[in-house]
Amino acid sequence: MTSEVTPELFASVPDQDGRFGRFGGKFVAETLMSALADLEQLYARLKDDAAFQREFDEDLAHYVGRPSPLYEASRLSDAIGGARILLKREDLNHTGAHKVNNTIGQALLAKYMGKKRVIAETGAGQHGVASATVAARLGLDCHVFMGEEDIRRQALNVYRMKLLGAQVVSVTSGSRTLKDAMNEAMRDWVTNVDDTFYIIGTVAGPHPYPMLVRDFQSVIGREARAQSLAQYGKLPDALVACVGGGSNAIGLFHPFLQDESVAMYGVEAGGKGLETGEHAAPLSVGSPGVLHGNRTYLMQDDDGQILETHSVSAGLDYPGVGPEHAWLKDIGRVQYVAANDDEALAAFHRLTRVEGIMPALETAHAMAHAEKLAASMTPDQHIVVNLSGRGDKDILTVAALDGIEV
Amino acid sequence: MSRLTQVFADLQSDKRRALIPYVVAGDPSPEGTVSLLHSLVDAGADILELGVPFSDPMSEGPVIQKGHERALGNGMSLQRVLGMVAEFRKDNDRTPIVMMGYANPIERFGYEAFAAASAEAGVDGLITVDLPPEEVDAIDGALKAVGLDNIFLISPTTPEPRVQKIVERARGFIYYVAVKGVTGSAQLDTDEVARSVSLIREKTALPIAVGFGIKDATSASAVAASADAVVVGSALIAEMEQKAHSAEDLEEIQIHGAAVQLLQSIRAGVDSSPS
Ligand SMILES: Cc1ncc(COP(=O)(O)O)c(C=O)c1O
């Protein structure tokens, strides 16, 4: 992609067909096309509607607990001796991750559309919990699709969803992880399209989802930008976020895209190492293709079959990535790198011991890269890391990896 | 005249409705697929719909999903599916074959390369579930250039103005998806189907096939009262699956036999339909 990178460029995507350059679009069965058109129309109307925005902002303030702090991890930064690391504390949100910013927004859309039933796919269970939470609050019937493998490794979140009144549907097809949960959610949506709202958990799926999830999550970057200016009188030098589907990353990055001085790093799951093939890093080593309603970078074989992925963190275990990231990679605005399982696990322990903050394993991938990056920078420079979620859900996984029986 | 046009013209002069079985290429085995296709023709198929296996068949219900999984487990690829069509064509140059699948394997193959290879192999049409009109231009153009038909889907949720736009660019035939749902699901509402088919018919002279939800002679007969063609897939695959599990050491031909038998009875249902 050689189109010139100008501020206007970032505001111009997606276009009316849902394209981010050659990525995005609406690759779904005909049955869903009118539901997507309805959603698009409703969102186009509500996006700039003052009453809708006020309702969204108030829910974020009083229910989610926003704004989330921008916290300087001093001991960690001192220990590294390079750039100062600032943590955008999405782990302090109600339900413990950034996911809720989006589910609050989409639940409002469901309410405006008069839908009584919501469905969601989930990997780590954070989006499932956030969906079950807003459904409980609005009295909506909620079904969460989750791969059998993820149900096993995220047992605590499964029980949380059930306590919240959601039905957790075990998905046993394919690799039994997030990608298959998304297939199954799409199948449910096709079947129940009249009364059901599909709350997609990341910036993937068909247009308009990548756009509206980005818009809802952009509260992260807007706050971080304002906090950085207020607390330090300047913008950060770099941003770091983990990338599964890419919603916490785009939420942090998007409000900074026009700030040329701010470097951005999206961190994919390197799994057992990019060279082993056992990872979930489509931007790092994948190729363009079509999955789950959009064109993006995918992990696929020569025949166009989607490959199974591996990551220690269920929330990053996905063979695709949001189309806007695919575009940001191509135009060179964001750099995408990978952190492997071991690096993430080490970063998990370090942040827990040095700062008393236990990050989600997804988030630990961002921390792993931020530490490396900080070491290559100077103490007058700032890195903002999206601390996308808390690690309580992962403690059994961490214990198992460390060979400890709880 | 294309094979598809020819078949529909012949049927119309005989006042008969087309029967279109769907099977997944490479299921239950790659070695058996071509002979299964010939058997289906002998059992009364007018057109064959050949599923191209994909790792993430988002519009399929559990029965066809498993067919895709088995086929991929058997090492199927798009290239091999095309090889099967070419093999079939050695003994049958008359029965049209429509491939049905998902966009990604075709993207990977390359649209133009795929169109050329399909024409060469003897494919007649293509249904790509996740390429709605908004996304279909590239493949549609490539297929048109080699004389193949892109088959468009219309569903119960397609608004009328959109139906108009779709039929304007359709070729071969129209595929009406009879249920909101995945393949093999839900109860068929034949009154709704009849209403929708007549609505589409007001807008186009192309033949209209109806698929999704047709399970047996009764439902096929009911649908054939309004449609020009009846598609049946999950029921055939379920029948073969059941047969395969019924005993050990079955010959594959015996498994095929289960589908053949069902198709014969559906043929009778279609032919007995009042029209
Ligand atoms: C805490 C946390 N961070 C990150 C992710 C990855 O998702 P995304 O890339 O959409 O932010 C998840 C997904 O479950 C998550 O739970």
Coordinates of C-alpha atoms in Angstrom, one line a residue, chain A residues 32-372:
Chain A
L32 CA -27.4 -11.8 7.2
M33 CA -27.1 -9.0 4.8
S34 CA -30.3 -7.2 5.8
A35 CA -29.5 -7.5 9.5
L36 CA -26.1 -5.9 8.8
A37 CA -27.8 -3.2 6.8
D38 CA -30.2 -2.5 9.7
L39 CA -27.3 -2.3 12.2
E40 CA -25.4 0.0 9.9
Q41 CA -28.3 2.3 9.5
L42 CA -29.1 2.4 13.2
Y43 CA -25.5 3.0 14.1
A44 CA -25.1 5.8 11.5
R45 CA -28.0 7.5 13.2
L46 CA -27.0 7.0 16.8
K47 CA -23.2 7.6 16.4
D48 CA -23.7 11.3 16.6
D49 CA -26.9 11.3 18.6
A50 CA -26.4 13.2 21.8
A51 CA -28.8 11.2 23.9
F52 CA -27.2 7.9 22.8
Q53 CA -23.7 9.2 23.5
R54 CA -24.8 10.5 26.9
E55 CA -26.3 7.2 27.9
F56 CA -23.1 5.4 26.8
D57 CA -20.9 7.8 28.7
E58 CA -22.9 7.6 31.8
D59 CA -22.9 3.8 31.8
L60 CA -19.1 3.9 31.3
A61 CA -18.8 6.3 34.2
H62 CA -21.2 4.8 36.8
Y63 CA -21.4 1.2 35.8
V64 CA -17.9 0.4 34.4
G65 CA -16.1 2.9 36.6
R66 CA -14.4 5.0 34.0
P67 CA -12.1 6.8 33.5
S68 CA -9.6 4.1 34.2
P69 CA -6.3 5.4 35.7
L70 CA -3.1 5.9 33.8
Y71 CA -0.6 4.6 36.3
E72 CA 3.2 4.9 36.2
A73 CA 4.8 1.5 37.0
S74 CA 7.7 3.1 38.8
R75 CA 9.4 0.0 40.3
L76 CA 9.2 -1.8 37.0
S77 CA 10.5 1.1 35.1
D78 CA 13.3 1.7 37.5
A79 CA 14.3 -2.0 37.3
I80 CA 14.5 -1.8 33.5
G81 CA 16.2 1.5 33.6
G82 CA 14.9 2.7 30.2
A83 CA 11.7 4.5 29.2
R84 CA 9.0 5.0 31.9
I85 CA 6.1 2.5 31.6
L86 CA 2.6 3.8 32.1
L87 CA -0.2 1.4 32.5
K88 CA -3.7 2.2 31.2
R89 CA -5.7 0.3 33.8
E90 CA -8.5 -1.4 31.9
D91 CA -8.2 -4.2 34.4
L92 CA -9.9 -2.0 36.9
N93 CA -13.1 -1.8 34.8
H94 CA -16.1 -3.6 36.1
T95 CA -15.7 -7.3 35.0
G96 CA -12.0 -6.9 34.9
A97 CA -11.1 -6.1 31.3
H98 CA -11.6 -3.7 28.4
K99 CA -14.2 -5.9 26.8
V100 CA -17.0 -4.3 28.8
N101 CA -16.6 -0.9 27.0
N102 CA -17.8 -2.6 23.9
T103 CA -20.6 -4.7 25.4
I104 CA -22.1 -1.7 27.0
G105 CA -22.2 0.0 23.6
Q106 CA -23.6 -3.0 21.7
A107 CA -26.1 -3.8 24.4
L108 CA -27.4 -0.2 24.0
L109 CA -27.7 -0.9 20.3
A110 CA -29.6 -4.1 21.0
K111 CA -31.9 -2.1 23.3
Y112 CA -32.6 0.5 20.6
M113 CA -33.3 -2.3 18.1
G114 CA -35.7 -3.9 20.6
K115 CA -33.9 -7.3 20.5
K116 CA -34.6 -9.5 23.5
R117 CA -31.9 -12.1 22.9
V118 CA -28.2 -11.5 22.7
I119 CA -25.4 -14.0 21.6
A120 CA -21.7 -13.7 21.9
E121 CA -18.6 -15.7 21.2
T122 CA -15.8 -15.9 23.7
G123 CA -12.2 -17.2 24.0
A124 CA -10.8 -16.2 27.4
G125 CA -14.3 -15.8 28.6
Q126 CA -13.8 -12.0 29.3
H127 CA -16.1 -11.0 26.5
G128 CA -18.6 -13.7 27.5
V129 CA -18.6 -12.4 31.0
A130 CA -18.9 -8.8 29.8
S131 CA -21.8 -9.8 27.6
A132 CA -23.5 -11.8 30.3
T133 CA -23.1 -8.9 32.6
V134 CA -24.8 -6.3 30.4
A135 CA -27.5 -8.9 29.5
A136 CA -28.2 -9.4 33.2
R137 CA -28.5 -5.7 33.7
L138 CA -30.9 -5.2 30.8
G139 CA -32.8 -8.4 31.4
L140 CA -31.9 -9.9 28.1
D141 CA -31.6 -13.6 27.3
C142 CA -27.9 -14.4 26.7
H143 CA -26.2 -17.3 25.0
V144 CA -22.4 -17.5 24.9
F145 CA -20.6 -19.7 22.5
M146 CA -17.3 -21.0 23.8
G147 CA -14.9 -23.7 22.5
E148 CA -14.7 -26.9 24.5
E149 CA -11.0 -26.4 24.9
D150 CA -11.5 -22.8 26.2
I151 CA -14.2 -24.0 28.6
R152 CA -11.7 -26.3 30.1
R153 CA -8.9 -23.7 30.5
Q154 CA -11.2 -20.8 31.6
A155 CA -13.4 -22.6 34.1
L156 CA -13.7 -19.7 36.4
N157 CA -15.1 -17.4 33.7
V158 CA -17.5 -20.2 32.6
Y159 CA -19.0 -20.3 36.1
R160 CA -19.1 -16.5 36.3
M161 CA -21.2 -16.4 33.1
K162 CA -23.6 -19.1 34.5
L163 CA -24.0 -17.1 37.7
L164 CA -24.9 -14.1 35.6
G165 CA -27.7 -16.1 34.0
A166 CA -26.1 -16.8 30.7
Q167 CA -26.2 -20.1 28.9
V168 CA -22.7 -21.2 27.9
V169 CA -22.8 -23.3 24.8
S170 CA -19.9 -25.7 24.3
V171 CA -18.6 -25.7 20.8
T172 CA -17.0 -29.0 19.7
S173 CA -16.3 -28.4 16.1
G174 CA -12.9 -27.7 14.5
S175 CA -10.2 -26.7 16.9
R176 CA -12.7 -26.0 19.7
T177 CA -11.4 -22.6 20.4
L178 CA -12.4 -19.0 19.6
K179 CA -12.6 -19.3 15.8
D180 CA -15.1 -22.2 16.1
A181 CA -17.1 -20.3 18.8
M182 CA -17.4 -17.5 16.3
N183 CA -18.5 -19.9 13.5
E184 CA -21.2 -21.2 15.9
A185 CA -22.3 -17.8 16.9
M186 CA -22.7 -16.8 13.3
R187 CA -24.8 -20.0 12.7
D188 CA -27.0 -19.1 15.6
W189 CA -27.4 -15.6 14.3
V190 CA -28.4 -16.8 10.8
T191 CA -31.0 -19.0 12.5
N192 CA -32.4 -16.4 14.9
V193 CA -31.7 -13.2 13.0
D194 CA -35.2 -11.7 13.7
D195 CA -34.9 -11.5 17.5
T196 CA -31.2 -11.8 18.2
F197 CA -28.4 -9.2 18.4
Y198 CA -24.9 -10.6 17.9
I199 CA -22.5 -8.9 20.3
I200 CA -19.1 -9.5 18.6
G201 CA -16.3 -9.2 21.1
T202 CA -13.5 -7.7 19.0
V203 CA -12.9 -5.6 15.9
A204 CA -13.4 -8.5 13.6
G205 CA -16.5 -9.8 11.8
P206 CA -18.4 -8.2 8.9
H207 CA -18.9 -4.4 8.5
P208 CA -20.1 -2.5 10.6
Y209 CA -18.7 -4.5 13.5
P210 CA -15.0 -3.6 13.1
M211 CA -16.0 0.1 13.0
L212 CA -18.4 0.2 15.9
V213 CA -16.3 -1.9 18.2
R214 CA -13.4 0.4 17.5
D215 CA -15.5 3.4 18.2
F216 CA -16.7 2.0 21.5
Q217 CA -13.2 1.0 22.6
S218 CA -11.7 4.3 21.5
V219 CA -12.6 5.7 24.9
I220 CA -9.4 4.0 26.1
G221 CA -7.1 6.0 23.8
R222 CA -9.1 9.3 24.3
E223 CA -8.6 9.0 28.0
A224 CA -5.0 7.9 27.8
R225 CA -4.2 10.8 25.5
A226 CA -5.8 13.4 27.8
Q227 CA -4.3 11.8 30.9
S228 CA -0.9 11.8 29.4
L229 CA -1.2 15.5 28.5
A230 CA -2.6 16.4 32.0
Q231 CA -0.2 14.2 34.1
Y232 CA 3.0 14.7 32.1
G233 CA 2.3 17.6 29.8
K234 CA 3.2 15.6 26.7
L235 CA 2.1 12.7 24.5
P236 CA 3.7 9.3 25.1
D237 CA 6.5 8.2 22.7
A238 CA 5.1 4.7 22.2
L239 CA 2.0 2.7 22.7
V240 CA 1.9 -1.1 23.3
A241 CA -1.1 -3.4 23.3
C242 CA -1.7 -7.1 22.8
V243 CA -3.6 -8.2 19.7
G244 CA -6.0 -11.1 19.6
G245 CA -8.8 -9.8 17.4
G246 CA -7.4 -6.4 18.1
S247 CA -10.0 -4.5 20.1
N248 CA -8.0 -3.3 23.0
A249 CA -5.2 -2.4 20.7
I250 CA -7.3 -0.4 18.3
G251 CA -9.1 1.3 21.3
L252 CA -5.8 2.6 22.5
F253 CA -4.2 3.3 19.1
H254 CA -7.0 5.0 17.2
P255 CA -7.1 8.4 19.0
F256 CA -3.3 8.6 18.5
L257 CA -3.1 7.6 14.9
Q258 CA -2.6 11.2 13.7
D259 CA 0.1 11.9 16.3
E260 CA 3.1 11.2 14.1
S261 CA 5.5 11.2 17.1
V262 CA 3.7 8.3 18.8
A263 CA 5.1 4.9 17.8
M264 CA 2.7 1.9 18.1
Y265 CA 3.3 -1.7 18.7
G266 CA 0.7 -4.5 18.5
V267 CA 1.9 -7.7 20.1
E268 CA 0.6 -11.0 18.8
A269 CA 0.8 -14.4 20.5
G270 CA 4.1 -16.0 19.5
G271 CA 3.0 -19.3 21.2
K272 CA 5.9 -21.7 21.2
G273 CA 7.8 -19.5 18.8
L274 CA 7.0 -18.2 15.3
E275 CA 9.4 -20.7 13.7
T276 CA 7.4 -23.6 15.2
G277 CA 4.2 -22.8 13.5
E278 CA 2.5 -23.1 16.9
H279 CA 1.4 -19.6 17.5
A280 CA -1.4 -17.1 16.8
A281 CA 0.4 -14.4 14.9
P282 CA -1.4 -13.8 11.5
L283 CA 0.0 -10.2 11.1
S284 CA 3.5 -11.4 11.8
V285 CA 3.6 -14.4 9.5
G286 CA 0.1 -14.9 8.0
S287 CA -1.3 -13.9 4.6
P288 CA -4.5 -12.2 3.4
G289 CA -7.7 -14.1 3.1
V290 CA -11.4 -14.2 4.0
L291 CA -12.8 -15.4 7.3
H292 CA -15.7 -14.5 9.6
G293 CA -17.1 -11.8 7.4
N294 CA -14.0 -9.8 6.5
R295 CA -10.8 -9.9 4.4
T296 CA -7.7 -9.7 6.7
Y297 CA -4.5 -11.4 7.5
L298 CA -5.0 -15.1 8.4
M299 CA -3.1 -18.1 9.4
Q300 CA -3.9 -20.5 6.6
D301 CA -2.4 -23.3 4.5
D302 CA -1.7 -23.3 0.8
D303 CA -5.2 -24.5 0.1
G304 CA -6.8 -21.7 2.0
Q305 CA -7.8 -23.8 5.0
I306 CA -7.6 -22.0 8.3
L307 CA -4.9 -23.3 10.6
E308 CA -5.2 -24.2 14.2
T309 CA -3.5 -21.7 16.4
H310 CA -1.7 -22.0 19.7
S311 CA -1.3 -19.6 22.6
V312 CA -1.1 -19.9 26.3
S313 CA -3.8 -17.2 26.4
A314 CA -7.2 -18.2 25.2
G315 CA -8.1 -14.6 24.2
L316 CA -5.2 -14.4 21.7
D317 CA -5.8 -17.9 20.3
Y318 CA -7.4 -16.7 17.0
P319 CA -6.1 -17.2 13.4
G320 CA -7.4 -13.9 12.1
V321 CA -7.3 -10.2 13.2
G322 CA -9.4 -7.1 12.8
P323 CA -9.2 -5.7 9.2
E324 CA -8.1 -2.2 10.4
H325 CA -5.0 -3.8 11.9
A326 CA -4.3 -5.5 8.6
W327 CA -4.5 -2.1 6.9
L328 CA -2.4 -0.3 9.6
K329 CA 0.3 -2.9 9.0
D330 CA 0.2 -2.4 5.3
I331 CA 0.5 1.3 5.5
G332 CA 3.2 1.0 8.1
R333 CA 1.6 3.1 10.8
V334 CA 1.7 0.3 13.4
Q335 CA 4.4 -2.3 13.9
Y336 CA 3.2 -5.8 14.8
V337 CA 5.5 -8.1 16.7
A338 CA 5.1 -11.3 18.7
A339 CA 5.8 -12.4 22.3
N340 CA 5.9 -16.1 22.9
D341 CA 4.3 -18.1 25.8
D342 CA 7.4 -18.2 28.0
E343 CA 8.0 -14.4 27.6
A344 CA 4.4 -13.7 28.5
L345 CA 4.5 -16.0 31.5
A346 CA 7.7 -14.3 32.8
A347 CA 6.1 -10.9 32.3
F348 CA 3.0 -12.0 34.2
H349 CA 5.1 -12.9 37.2
R350 CA 7.3 -9.8 37.0
L351 CA 4.4 -7.4 37.0
T352 CA 2.7 -9.3 39.8
R353 CA 5.7 -9.3 42.0
V354 CA 7.1 -5.8 41.2
E355 CA 3.9 -3.8 41.0
G356 CA 1.3 -5.9 42.7
I357 CA -0.7 -6.0 39.5
M358 CA -1.7 -9.4 38.2
P359 CA -2.3 -9.0 34.4
A360 CA -4.3 -11.3 32.2
L361 CA -2.1 -13.6 30.2
E362 CA -3.2 -11.8 27.0
T363 CA -2.0 -8.5 28.6
A364 CA 1.2 -10.2 29.7
H365 CA 2.2 -10.4 26.0
A366 CA 2.0 -6.6 25.7
M367 CA 4.1 -6.3 28.9
A368 CA 6.7 -8.6 27.6
H369 CA 7.2 -6.5 24.5
A370 CA 7.0 -3.2 26.5
E371 CA 9.8 -4.3 28.8
K372 CA 12.1 -5.0 25.8

